[in-house]
PDB file of C-alpha atoms and ligand atoms in Angstrom:
ATOM      1  CA  MET A   1      15.395  11.002  -8.511  1.00  0.00           C
ATOM      2  CA  SER A   2      15.903  12.092  -5.535  1.00  0.00           C
ATOM      3  CA  GLN A   3      13.409  13.170  -2.905  1.00  0.00           C
ATOM      4  CA  ASN A   4      14.952  14.745   0.349  1.00  0.00           C
ATOM      5  CA  LEU A   5      12.881  12.599   3.078  1.00  0.00           C
ATOM      6  CA  GLU A   6      15.835  13.625   6.145  1.00  0.00           C
ATOM      7  CA  GLY A   7      13.889  14.161   9.617  1.00  0.00           C
ATOM      8  CA  GLN A   8      10.049  12.151   7.531  1.00  0.00           C
ATOM      9  CA  ILE A   9       8.823   9.490   9.275  1.00  0.00           C
ATOM     10  CA  ALA A  10       7.051   6.595   7.352  1.00  0.00           C
ATOM     11  CA  ILE A  11       4.313   4.175   8.400  1.00  0.00           C
ATOM     12  CA  ILE A  12       5.033   1.220   6.209  1.00  0.00           C
ATOM     13  CA  THR A  13       1.634  -1.432   6.443  1.00  0.00           C
ATOM     14  CA  GLY A  14       2.769  -5.755   5.473  1.00  0.00           C
ATOM     15  CA  GLY A  15       6.409  -3.624   5.403  1.00  0.00           C
ATOM     16  CA  MET A  16       8.100  -7.003   6.320  1.00  0.00           C
ATOM     17  CA  ARG A  17       7.985  -8.697   2.346  1.00  0.00           C
ATOM     18  CA  GLY A  18       7.277  -8.228  -1.233  1.00  0.00           C
ATOM     19  CA  ILE A  19       6.652  -5.077  -2.617  1.00  0.00           C
ATOM     20  CA  GLY A  20       6.124  -3.015   0.945  1.00  0.00           C
ATOM     21  CA  LEU A  21       9.734  -4.013   1.870  1.00  0.00           C
ATOM     22  CA  ALA A  22      11.034  -2.909  -1.158  1.00  0.00           C
ATOM     23  CA  ILE A  23       9.013   1.197  -0.490  1.00  0.00           C
ATOM     24  CA  ALA A  24      10.330   0.957   3.122  1.00  0.00           C
ATOM     25  CA  ARG A  25      13.763  -0.144   1.662  1.00  0.00           C
ATOM     26  CA  ARG A  26      13.662   2.883  -0.891  1.00  0.00           C
ATOM     27  CA  LEU A  27      12.245   5.435   1.655  1.00  0.00           C
ATOM     28  CA  HIS A  28      14.894   4.902   3.982  1.00  0.00           C
ATOM     29  CA  ALA A  29      17.402   5.716   1.148  1.00  0.00           C
ATOM     30  CA  GLU A  30      16.113   8.520   0.744  1.00  0.00           C
ATOM     31  CA  GLY A  31      16.658   9.347   4.077  1.00  0.00           C
ATOM     32  CA  ALA A  32      13.330   8.220   6.122  1.00  0.00           C
ATOM     33  CA  GLN A  33      12.928   7.084   9.191  1.00  0.00           C
ATOM     34  CA  ILE A  34      10.434   3.224   8.475  1.00  0.00           C
ATOM     35  CA  VAL A  35       7.954   1.855  11.118  1.00  0.00           C
ATOM     36  CA  ILE A  36       7.028  -1.318   9.306  1.00  0.00           C
ATOM     37  CA  TRP A  37       3.196  -2.424  10.305  1.00  0.00           C
ATOM     38  CA  ASP A  38       2.834  -6.356   9.917  1.00  0.00           C
ATOM     39  CA  LEU A  39       1.029  -9.023  11.360  1.00  0.00           C
ATOM     40  CA  ALA A  40       4.172 -10.473  12.686  1.00  0.00           C
ATOM     41  CA  VAL A  41       7.694  -8.523  12.826  1.00  0.00           C
ATOM     42  CA  ASP A  42       9.901 -11.202  13.726  1.00  0.00           C
ATOM     43  CA  GLY A  43      13.191 -12.637  12.606  1.00  0.00           C
ATOM     44  CA  TRP A  44      13.708  -8.685  10.737  1.00  0.00           C
ATOM     45  CA  ASP A  45      17.629  -9.381   9.206  1.00  0.00           C
ATOM     46  CA  SER A  46      19.062  -5.563   9.097  1.00  0.00           C
ATOM     47  CA  ALA A  47      21.566  -7.109   7.146  1.00  0.00           C
ATOM     48  CA  GLU A  48      19.889  -8.324   4.338  1.00  0.00           C
ATOM     49  CA  ASN A  49      17.634  -5.866   4.236  1.00  0.00           C
ATOM     50  CA  GLY A  50      19.787  -3.334   4.228  1.00  0.00           C
ATOM     51  CA  PHE A  51      18.535  -0.854   7.437  1.00  0.00           C
ATOM     52  CA  GLU A  52      16.734  -1.066  10.801  1.00  0.00           C
ATOM     53  CA  PRO A  53      13.409   0.445  10.791  1.00  0.00           C
ATOM     54  CA  VAL A  54      12.953   2.906  13.929  1.00  0.00           C
ATOM     55  CA  LEU A  55      10.299   1.065  14.666  1.00  0.00           C
ATOM     56  CA  ARG A  56       8.411  -2.573  14.520  1.00  0.00           C
ATOM     57  CA  GLN A  57       4.790  -3.194  15.095  1.00  0.00           C
ATOM     58  CA  SER A  58       2.706  -6.076  15.083  1.00  0.00           C
ATOM     59  CA  VAL A  59      -0.668  -4.935  13.848  1.00  0.00           C
ATOM     60  CA  ASP A  60      -3.407  -6.176  12.322  1.00  0.00           C
ATOM     61  CA  VAL A  61      -4.711  -3.712   9.880  1.00  0.00           C
ATOM     62  CA  SER A  62      -8.422  -5.222   9.728  1.00  0.00           C
ATOM     63  CA  SER A  63      -8.969  -3.953  13.349  1.00  0.00           C
ATOM     64  CA  LEU A  64      -9.225  -0.240  13.867  1.00  0.00           C
ATOM     65  CA  ALA A  65      -8.181  -1.363  17.825  1.00  0.00           C
ATOM     66  CA  SER A  66      -5.376  -2.162  16.401  1.00  0.00           C
ATOM     67  CA  VAL A  67      -4.258  -0.108  14.212  1.00  0.00           C
ATOM     68  CA  GLU A  68      -4.825   3.090  16.745  1.00  0.00           C
ATOM     69  CA  ALA A  69      -3.455   1.437  19.683  1.00  0.00           C
ATOM     70  CA  ALA A  70      -0.236   1.028  17.097  1.00  0.00           C
ATOM     71  CA  PHE A  71      -0.428   4.647  16.383  1.00  0.00           C
ATOM     72  CA  ALA A  72      -0.718   5.798  19.406  1.00  0.00           C
ATOM     73  CA  GLU A  73       2.665   4.005  20.248  1.00  0.00           C
ATOM     74  CA  VAL A  74       4.064   5.632  16.783  1.00  0.00           C
ATOM     75  CA  LEU A  75       3.668   9.176  18.555  1.00  0.00           C
ATOM     76  CA  GLU A  76       4.806   8.099  21.891  1.00  0.00           C
ATOM     77  CA  ARG A  77       8.089   7.033  20.288  1.00  0.00           C
ATOM     78  CA  VAL A  78       8.965   8.892  17.278  1.00  0.00           C
ATOM     79  CA  GLY A  79       6.226  12.477  18.112  1.00  0.00           C
ATOM     80  CA  HIS A  80       4.753  12.467  14.244  1.00  0.00           C
ATOM     81  CA  VAL A  81       4.450  11.011  10.886  1.00  0.00           C
ATOM     82  CA  GLU A  82       4.698  12.488   7.654  1.00  0.00           C
ATOM     83  CA  ILE A  83       4.215   9.410   5.306  1.00  0.00           C
ATOM     84  CA  LEU A  84       1.694   6.574   5.059  1.00  0.00           C
ATOM     85  CA  VAL A  85       1.885   3.808   3.171  1.00  0.00           C
ATOM     86  CA  ASN A  86      -1.313   1.478   2.419  1.00  0.00           C
ATOM     87  CA  ASN A  87       0.851  -1.270   1.079  1.00  0.00           C
ATOM     88  CA  ALA A  88      -0.652  -4.351   3.058  1.00  0.00           C
ATOM     89  CA  GLY A  89      -3.387  -6.995   1.321  1.00  0.00           C
ATOM     90  CA  ILE A  90      -4.001 -10.651   0.606  1.00  0.00           C
ATOM     91  CA  ASN A  91      -5.079 -11.759  -2.589  1.00  0.00           C
ATOM     92  CA  GLY A  92      -8.212 -13.944  -1.907  1.00  0.00           C
ATOM     93  CA  PRO A  93      -8.890 -17.349  -3.723  1.00  0.00           C
ATOM     94  CA  VAL A  94      -8.816 -17.448  -7.454  1.00  0.00           C
ATOM     95  CA  VAL A  95     -12.549 -18.491  -7.526  1.00  0.00           C
ATOM     96  CA  SER A  96     -15.722 -17.302 -10.147  1.00  0.00           C
ATOM     97  CA  SER A  97     -18.112 -14.664  -7.834  1.00  0.00           C
ATOM     98  CA  TRP A  98     -21.191 -16.978  -7.018  1.00  0.00           C
ATOM     99  CA  GLU A  99     -18.920 -19.767  -5.354  1.00  0.00           C
ATOM    100  CA  TYR A 100     -17.272 -16.740  -3.792  1.00  0.00           C
ATOM    101  CA  PRO A 101     -17.124 -17.727   0.031  1.00  0.00           C
ATOM    102  CA  THR A 102     -18.356 -15.497   1.813  1.00  0.00           C
ATOM    103  CA  GLU A 103     -15.585 -15.770   4.741  1.00  0.00           C
ATOM    104  CA  ALA A 104     -12.826 -15.723   2.615  1.00  0.00           C
ATOM    105  CA  TRP A 105     -15.280 -12.135   0.547  1.00  0.00           C
ATOM    106  CA  ASP A 106     -15.125 -11.176   3.724  1.00  0.00           C
ATOM    107  CA  LYS A 107     -11.725 -11.235   4.815  1.00  0.00           C
ATOM    108  CA  VAL A 108     -10.907  -9.562   1.485  1.00  0.00           C
ATOM    109  CA  ILE A 109     -12.478  -6.438   2.564  1.00  0.00           C
ATOM    110  CA  ALA A 110     -11.636  -6.441   6.080  1.00  0.00           C
ATOM    111  CA  ILE A 111      -8.018  -6.081   5.121  1.00  0.00           C
ATOM    112  CA  ASP A 112      -7.284  -4.487   1.761  1.00  0.00           C
ATOM    113  CA  LEU A 113     -10.215  -1.700   2.019  1.00  0.00           C
ATOM    114  CA  ASN A 114     -11.133  -1.466   5.545  1.00  0.00           C
ATOM    115  CA  GLY A 115      -7.623  -1.392   6.320  1.00  0.00           C
ATOM    116  CA  VAL A 116      -7.028   1.369   4.020  1.00  0.00           C
ATOM    117  CA  PHE A 117      -9.363   3.380   6.125  1.00  0.00           C
ATOM    118  CA  TYR A 118      -8.617   1.943   9.235  1.00  0.00           C
ATOM    119  CA  CYS A 119      -5.432   3.601   8.829  1.00  0.00           C
ATOM    120  CA  CYS A 120      -6.315   6.508   7.255  1.00  0.00           C
ATOM    121  CA  ARG A 121      -8.517   7.664   9.484  1.00  0.00           C
ATOM    122  CA  THR A 122      -6.134   7.111  12.622  1.00  0.00           C
ATOM    123  CA  ALA A 123      -3.330   8.932  10.841  1.00  0.00           C
ATOM    124  CA  ILE A 124      -4.727  11.911   8.473  1.00  0.00           C
ATOM    125  CA  PRO A 125      -6.052  13.729  12.103  1.00  0.00           C
ATOM    126  CA  HIS A 126      -2.354  14.058  13.099  1.00  0.00           C
ATOM    127  CA  MET A 127      -1.731  14.606   9.711  1.00  0.00           C
ATOM    128  CA  ARG A 128      -4.448  17.779   8.895  1.00  0.00           C
ATOM    129  CA  GLU A 129      -3.141  19.330  12.748  1.00  0.00           C
ATOM    130  CA  ARG A 130       0.522  19.926  11.408  1.00  0.00           C
ATOM    131  CA  GLY A 131      -0.750  20.823   8.093  1.00  0.00           C
ATOM    132  CA  TYR A 132       1.604  18.240   6.118  1.00  0.00           C
ATOM    133  CA  GLY A 133       0.886  14.488   5.207  1.00  0.00           C
ATOM    134  CA  ARG A 134       1.280  11.930   1.891  1.00  0.00           C
ATOM    135  CA  ILE A 135      -0.776   9.323   1.853  1.00  0.00           C
ATOM    136  CA  VAL A 136       0.688   6.397  -1.053  1.00  0.00           C
ATOM    137  CA  ASN A 137      -2.643   3.423  -1.120  1.00  0.00           C
ATOM    138  CA  ILE A 138      -1.492   0.483  -2.718  1.00  0.00           C
ATOM    139  CA  ALA A 139      -4.545  -0.360  -5.297  1.00  0.00           C
ATOM    140  CA  SER A 140      -3.923  -2.673  -8.097  1.00  0.00           C
ATOM    141  CA  MET A 141      -5.071  -2.733 -11.834  1.00  0.00           C
ATOM    142  CA  ALA A 142      -7.309  -4.777 -10.689  1.00  0.00           C
ATOM    143  CA  GLY A 143      -9.563  -2.173  -9.167  1.00  0.00           C
ATOM    144  CA  LYS A 144      -9.939  -0.285 -12.848  1.00  0.00           C
ATOM    145  CA  ASP A 145     -10.138  -3.357 -14.745  1.00  0.00           C
ATOM    146  CA  GLY A 146     -12.172  -6.175 -12.577  1.00  0.00           C
ATOM    147  CA  VAL A 147      -9.947  -9.401 -13.605  1.00  0.00           C
ATOM    148  CA  GLN A 148     -11.967 -12.587 -13.353  1.00  0.00           C
ATOM    149  CA  TYR A 149     -11.635 -15.073 -10.658  1.00  0.00           C
ATOM    150  CA  ILE A 150     -10.699 -12.775  -8.189  1.00  0.00           C
ATOM    151  CA  SER A 151     -13.696 -10.781  -7.799  1.00  0.00           C
ATOM    152  CA  ALA A 152     -13.322  -9.136  -3.674  1.00  0.00           C
ATOM    153  CA  TYR A 153      -9.637  -8.182  -4.519  1.00  0.00           C
ATOM    154  CA  SER A 154     -11.442  -6.301  -7.696  1.00  0.00           C
ATOM    155  CA  ALA A 155     -14.270  -4.901  -5.813  1.00  0.00           C
ATOM    156  CA  ALA A 156     -11.582  -3.708  -2.817  1.00  0.00           C
ATOM    157  CA  LYS A 157      -9.156  -2.260  -4.719  1.00  0.00           C
ATOM    158  CA  ALA A 158     -11.796  -0.247  -6.861  1.00  0.00           C
ATOM    159  CA  GLY A 159     -13.381   0.554  -3.300  1.00  0.00           C
ATOM    160  CA  VAL A 160      -9.400   1.498  -2.451  1.00  0.00           C
ATOM    161  CA  ILE A 161      -9.038   4.190  -6.084  1.00  0.00           C
ATOM    162  CA  ALA A 162     -12.946   5.566  -4.857  1.00  0.00           C
ATOM    163  CA  PHE A 163     -12.226   6.210  -0.767  1.00  0.00           C
ATOM    164  CA  THR A 164      -8.666   8.135  -2.033  1.00  0.00           C
ATOM    165  CA  LYS A 165     -10.033  10.181  -4.772  1.00  0.00           C
ATOM    166  CA  ALA A 166     -13.107  11.067  -2.227  1.00  0.00           C
ATOM    167  CA  ALA A 167     -11.380  12.103   0.960  1.00  0.00           C
ATOM    168  CA  ALA A 168      -8.384  13.645  -1.742  1.00  0.00           C
ATOM    169  CA  LYS A 169     -10.742  16.171  -2.136  1.00  0.00           C
ATOM    170  CA  GLU A 170     -12.033  16.673   1.423  1.00  0.00           C
ATOM    171  CA  LEU A 171      -8.281  17.257   2.380  1.00  0.00           C
ATOM    172  CA  ALA A 172      -6.866  19.301  -0.522  1.00  0.00           C
ATOM    173  CA  GLN A 173      -6.222  22.169   1.397  1.00  0.00           C
ATOM    174  CA  ASP A 174      -4.990  20.746   4.433  1.00  0.00           C
ATOM    175  CA  GLY A 175      -1.798  19.802   2.859  1.00  0.00           C
ATOM    176  CA  VAL A 176      -2.673  15.841   3.254  1.00  0.00           C
ATOM    177  CA  LEU A 177      -2.026  14.766  -0.249  1.00  0.00           C
ATOM    178  CA  LEU A 178      -3.500  11.360  -1.056  1.00  0.00           C
ATOM    179  CA  ASN A 179      -2.998   9.411  -3.976  1.00  0.00           C
ATOM    180  CA  CYS A 180      -3.118   5.225  -5.353  1.00  0.00           C
ATOM    181  CA  VAL A 181      -1.332   3.470  -7.632  1.00  0.00           C
ATOM    182  CA  ALA A 182      -2.426   0.807  -9.544  1.00  0.00           C
ATOM    183  CA  PRO A 183       0.197  -1.883 -10.338  1.00  0.00           C
ATOM    184  CA  ALA A 184       0.277  -4.537 -12.643  1.00  0.00           C
ATOM    185  CA  MET A 185       1.501  -8.147 -11.294  1.00  0.00           C
ATOM    186  CA  VAL A 186       4.656  -8.428  -9.745  1.00  0.00           C
ATOM    187  CA  GLU A 187       6.313 -11.797  -8.697  1.00  0.00           C
ATOM    188  CA  THR A 188       6.252 -11.804  -4.502  1.00  0.00           C
ATOM    189  CA  PRO A 189       4.664 -14.572  -1.881  1.00  0.00           C
ATOM    190  CA  LEU A 190       1.449 -12.842  -2.975  1.00  0.00           C
ATOM    191  CA  MET A 191       1.656 -14.764  -5.862  1.00  0.00           C
ATOM    192  CA  ALA A 192       1.338 -18.482  -3.475  1.00  0.00           C
ATOM    193  CA  GLU A 193      -2.508 -17.194  -3.565  1.00  0.00           C
ATOM    194  CA  MET A 194      -3.024 -17.535  -7.200  1.00  0.00           C
ATOM    195  CA  THR A 195      -3.348 -20.457  -9.982  1.00  0.00           C
ATOM    196  CA  GLN A 196      -1.324 -20.893 -12.418  1.00  0.00           C
ATOM    197  CA  ALA A 197      -2.967 -19.883 -15.207  1.00  0.00           C
ATOM    198  CA  HIS A 198      -4.349 -16.776 -13.370  1.00  0.00           C
ATOM    199  CA  ILE A 199      -0.141 -15.751 -13.150  1.00  0.00           C
ATOM    200  CA  ASP A 200      -0.596 -16.293 -16.763  1.00  0.00           C
ATOM    201  CA  ALA A 201      -3.176 -15.020 -17.988  1.00  0.00           C
ATOM    202  CA  SER A 202      -2.239 -12.151 -15.999  1.00  0.00           C
ATOM    203  CA  LYS A 203       1.440 -11.704 -17.543  1.00  0.00           C
ATOM    204  CA  ALA A 204      -0.258 -12.215 -21.329  1.00  0.00           C
ATOM    205  CA  LYS A 205      -2.074  -8.694 -20.875  1.00  0.00           C
ATOM    206  CA  ILE A 206       0.709  -6.346 -20.302  1.00  0.00           C
ATOM    207  CA  PRO A 207       2.543  -5.337 -23.301  1.00  0.00           C
ATOM    208  CA  MET A 208       5.712  -5.004 -22.126  1.00  0.00           C
ATOM    209  CA  GLY A 209       5.686  -8.466 -21.602  1.00  0.00           C
ATOM    210  CA  ARG A 210       7.094  -9.207 -18.515  1.00  0.00           C
ATOM    211  CA  PHE A 211       6.259  -8.396 -14.819  1.00  0.00           C
ATOM    212  CA  LEU A 212       6.659  -5.272 -13.085  1.00  0.00           C
ATOM    213  CA  LYS A 213       8.974  -5.212  -9.935  1.00  0.00           C
ATOM    214  CA  ALA A 214       8.827  -4.428  -6.190  1.00  0.00           C
ATOM    215  CA  GLU A 215      11.463  -1.578  -6.930  1.00  0.00           C
ATOM    216  CA  GLU A 216       9.744   0.120 -10.046  1.00  0.00           C
ATOM    217  CA  VAL A 217       6.568   0.205  -7.285  1.00  0.00           C
ATOM    218  CA  ALA A 218       8.983   1.751  -4.951  1.00  0.00           C
ATOM    219  CA  ASN A 219      10.289   4.055  -6.889  1.00  0.00           C
ATOM    220  CA  MET A 220       7.160   5.434  -8.389  1.00  0.00           C
ATOM    221  CA  VAL A 221       6.115   5.474  -4.684  1.00  0.00           C
ATOM    222  CA  THR A 222       8.917   7.204  -3.225  1.00  0.00           C
ATOM    223  CA  TRP A 223       8.360  10.421  -5.709  1.00  0.00           C
ATOM    224  CA  ILE A 224       4.210  10.789  -4.918  1.00  0.00           C
ATOM    225  CA  ALA A 225       5.361  10.412  -1.189  1.00  0.00           C
ATOM    226  CA  GLY A 226       7.602  13.050  -0.435  1.00  0.00           C
ATOM    227  CA  PRO A 227       7.528  17.025  -0.947  1.00  0.00           C
ATOM    228  CA  GLU A 228       7.715  17.468  -5.030  1.00  0.00           C
ATOM    229  CA  CYS A 229       4.726  15.282  -5.286  1.00  0.00           C
ATOM    230  CA  SER A 230       2.256  19.163  -4.311  1.00  0.00           C
ATOM    231  CA  PHE A 231       0.125  19.413  -6.727  1.00  0.00           C
ATOM    232  CA  THR A 232      -1.153  16.090  -7.166  1.00  0.00           C
ATOM    233  CA  THR A 233      -3.607  14.458  -5.297  1.00  0.00           C
ATOM    234  CA  GLY A 234      -6.332  11.839  -5.805  1.00  0.00           C
ATOM    235  CA  PHE A 235      -5.141  10.590  -8.489  1.00  0.00           C
ATOM    236  CA  VAL A 236      -4.194   6.506  -9.574  1.00  0.00           C
ATOM    237  CA  PHE A 237      -0.363   6.378 -10.860  1.00  0.00           C
ATOM    238  CA  ASP A 238      -0.589   2.865 -13.346  1.00  0.00           C
ATOM    239  CA  LEU A 239       2.462   0.754 -12.642  1.00  0.00           C
ATOM    240  CA  SER A 240       0.789  -1.326 -16.154  1.00  0.00           C
ATOM    241  CA  GLY A 241       3.871  -2.556 -18.558  1.00  0.00           C
ATOM    242  CA  GLY A 242       1.270  -0.223 -21.195  1.00  0.00           C
ATOM    243  CA  ARG A 243      -1.897  -2.746 -19.928  1.00  0.00           C
ATOM    244  CA  ALA A 244      -3.897   0.306 -18.524  1.00  0.00           C
ATOM    245  CA  THR A 245      -6.379   2.120 -21.073  1.00  0.00           C
ATOM    246  CA  TYR A 246      -7.626   4.526 -19.225  1.00  0.00           C
TER     247      TYR A 246
HETATM  248  N1  NAD B   1       2.318  -8.627  -5.062  1.00  0.00           N
HETATM  249  C1  NAD B   1       1.051  -8.588  -7.077  1.00  0.00           C
HETATM  250  O1  NAD B   1       0.914  -9.002  -8.501  1.00  0.00           O
HETATM  251  C2  NAD B   1       0.715  -7.208  -6.434  1.00  0.00           C
HETATM  252  C3  NAD B   1      -0.404  -5.971  -8.105  1.00  0.00           C
HETATM  253  C4  NAD B   1      -1.144  -5.359  -7.558  1.00  0.00           C
HETATM  254  C5  NAD B   1      -1.092  -4.883  -6.165  1.00  0.00           C
HETATM  255  N2  NAD B   1      -0.593  -5.829  -5.685  1.00  0.00           N
HETATM  256  C6  NAD B   1      -0.824  -5.293  -4.116  1.00  0.00           C
HETATM  257  O2  NAD B   1       0.201  -4.805  -3.136  1.00  0.00           O
HETATM  258  C7  NAD B   1       0.576  -4.862  -1.745  1.00  0.00           C
HETATM  259  C8  NAD B   1       1.165  -5.784  -1.504  1.00  0.00           C
HETATM  260  O3  NAD B   1       1.068  -7.073  -2.239  1.00  0.00           O
HETATM  261  P1  NAD B   1       2.932  -7.842  -2.162  1.00  0.00           P
HETATM  262  O4  NAD B   1       2.776  -8.770  -3.689  1.00  0.00           O
HETATM  263  O5  NAD B   1       3.978  -7.653  -1.482  1.00  0.00           O
HETATM  264  O6  NAD B   1       2.269  -9.284  -1.567  1.00  0.00           O
HETATM  265  P2  NAD B   1       3.445 -10.170  -0.353  1.00  0.00           P
HETATM  266  O7  NAD B   1       1.682 -11.667   0.723  1.00  0.00           O
HETATM  267  O8  NAD B   1       3.912 -10.619  -0.244  1.00  0.00           O
HETATM  268  O9  NAD B   1       2.797  -9.155   1.525  1.00  0.00           O
HETATM  269  C9  NAD B   1       2.063  -8.630   2.277  1.00  0.00           C
HETATM  270  C10 NAD B   1       2.307  -8.379   3.392  1.00  0.00           C
HETATM  271  O10 NAD B   1       0.803  -7.646   3.918  1.00  0.00           O
HETATM  272  C11 NAD B   1       0.705  -8.435   5.223  1.00  0.00           C
HETATM  273  N3  NAD B   1      -0.827  -8.399   5.623  1.00  0.00           N
HETATM  274  C12 NAD B   1      -1.364  -9.087   5.222  1.00  0.00           C
HETATM  275  N4  NAD B   1      -2.236  -9.162   6.134  1.00  0.00           N
HETATM  276  C13 NAD B   1      -2.407  -7.659   6.877  1.00  0.00           C
HETATM  277  C14 NAD B   1      -2.909  -7.698   7.611  1.00  0.00           C
HETATM  278  N5  NAD B   1      -4.278  -8.102   8.505  1.00  0.00           N
HETATM  279  N6  NAD B   1      -1.655  -6.916   8.536  1.00  0.00           N
HETATM  280  C15 NAD B   1      -1.400  -6.304   8.314  1.00  0.00           C
HETATM  281  N7  NAD B   1      -0.158  -6.232   7.670  1.00  0.00           N
HETATM  282  C16 NAD B   1      -1.146  -7.734   6.640  1.00  0.00           C
HETATM  283  C17 NAD B   1       1.900  -9.234   5.162  1.00  0.00           C
HETATM  284  O11 NAD B   1       1.671 -10.055   6.614  1.00  0.00           O
HETATM  285  C18 NAD B   1       2.620  -9.335   4.524  1.00  0.00           C
HETATM  286  O12 NAD B   1       4.140  -9.254   5.058  1.00  0.00           O
HETATM  287  C19 NAD B   1      -0.858  -5.487  -1.714  1.00  0.00           C
HETATM  288  O13 NAD B   1      -1.692  -4.032  -1.094  1.00  0.00           O
HETATM  289  C20 NAD B   1      -0.943  -5.932  -2.784  1.00  0.00           C
HETATM  290  O14 NAD B   1      -2.590  -6.387  -3.094  1.00  0.00           O
HETATM  291  C21 NAD B   1       0.296  -6.649  -5.718  1.00  0.00           C
END
């Protein structure tokens, strides 16, 4: 599989590490120029990461003002955006829903759901105007299944899936395609927020008996983010090692 993304600009939120970095690396290898949005963007190591982004911007996706200012700067500096990958996200605490701290609930929804909405809301008018865009939202199997003890995360990711489907229908005739991916568990720093019991239970649910690799997410996202994905919008691409049943 190879997508020619030469001349395209891709914004990757949460691109400094983990799945976002793997996606950025792969899109760059296919020819795209990468804009990294993350809370902190210092300490980028081009040698280790294998490429140099065209821009790195400190952005909090849970703030519409922060997203709008960063997007305006992207247009000023590089002129256009073809790809937006909404990847920034947090897990939140692993705790029963009736004990879930309300501040933690608000924070998970603010970043994992509102952040996706804010970035889409900001980028879509530009993409519509140009008649081309590919938006890939990183949801989760938790958004399809509902996973015990991470109710805020499950609710946010289910929201991302439904938002993607709704907006995709609105944009179906505009050349702007929105899809999401629903990965099972990947070994990334996000795991630090989880308990060992939660990690073990997640692995046990995967028929392939192993965790997903960030590079495998990147492979799938690269196809969805390119021109070869031309008749699929509002879809949830699973990366579940056989776990997903619908
Ligand atoms: N790791 C998994 O098992 C797994 C499984 C399914 C889905 N996902 C999803 O994949 C995405 C990436 O996860 P990851 O495992 O690479 O996590 P990670 O914690 O390794 O990386 C997340 C990145 O997002 C950034 N970020 C957090 N809050 C932000 C904010 N408000 N604004 C901008 N950037 C912010 C972080 O600084 C970090 O660089 C998340 O949306 C996550 O929910 C992860």
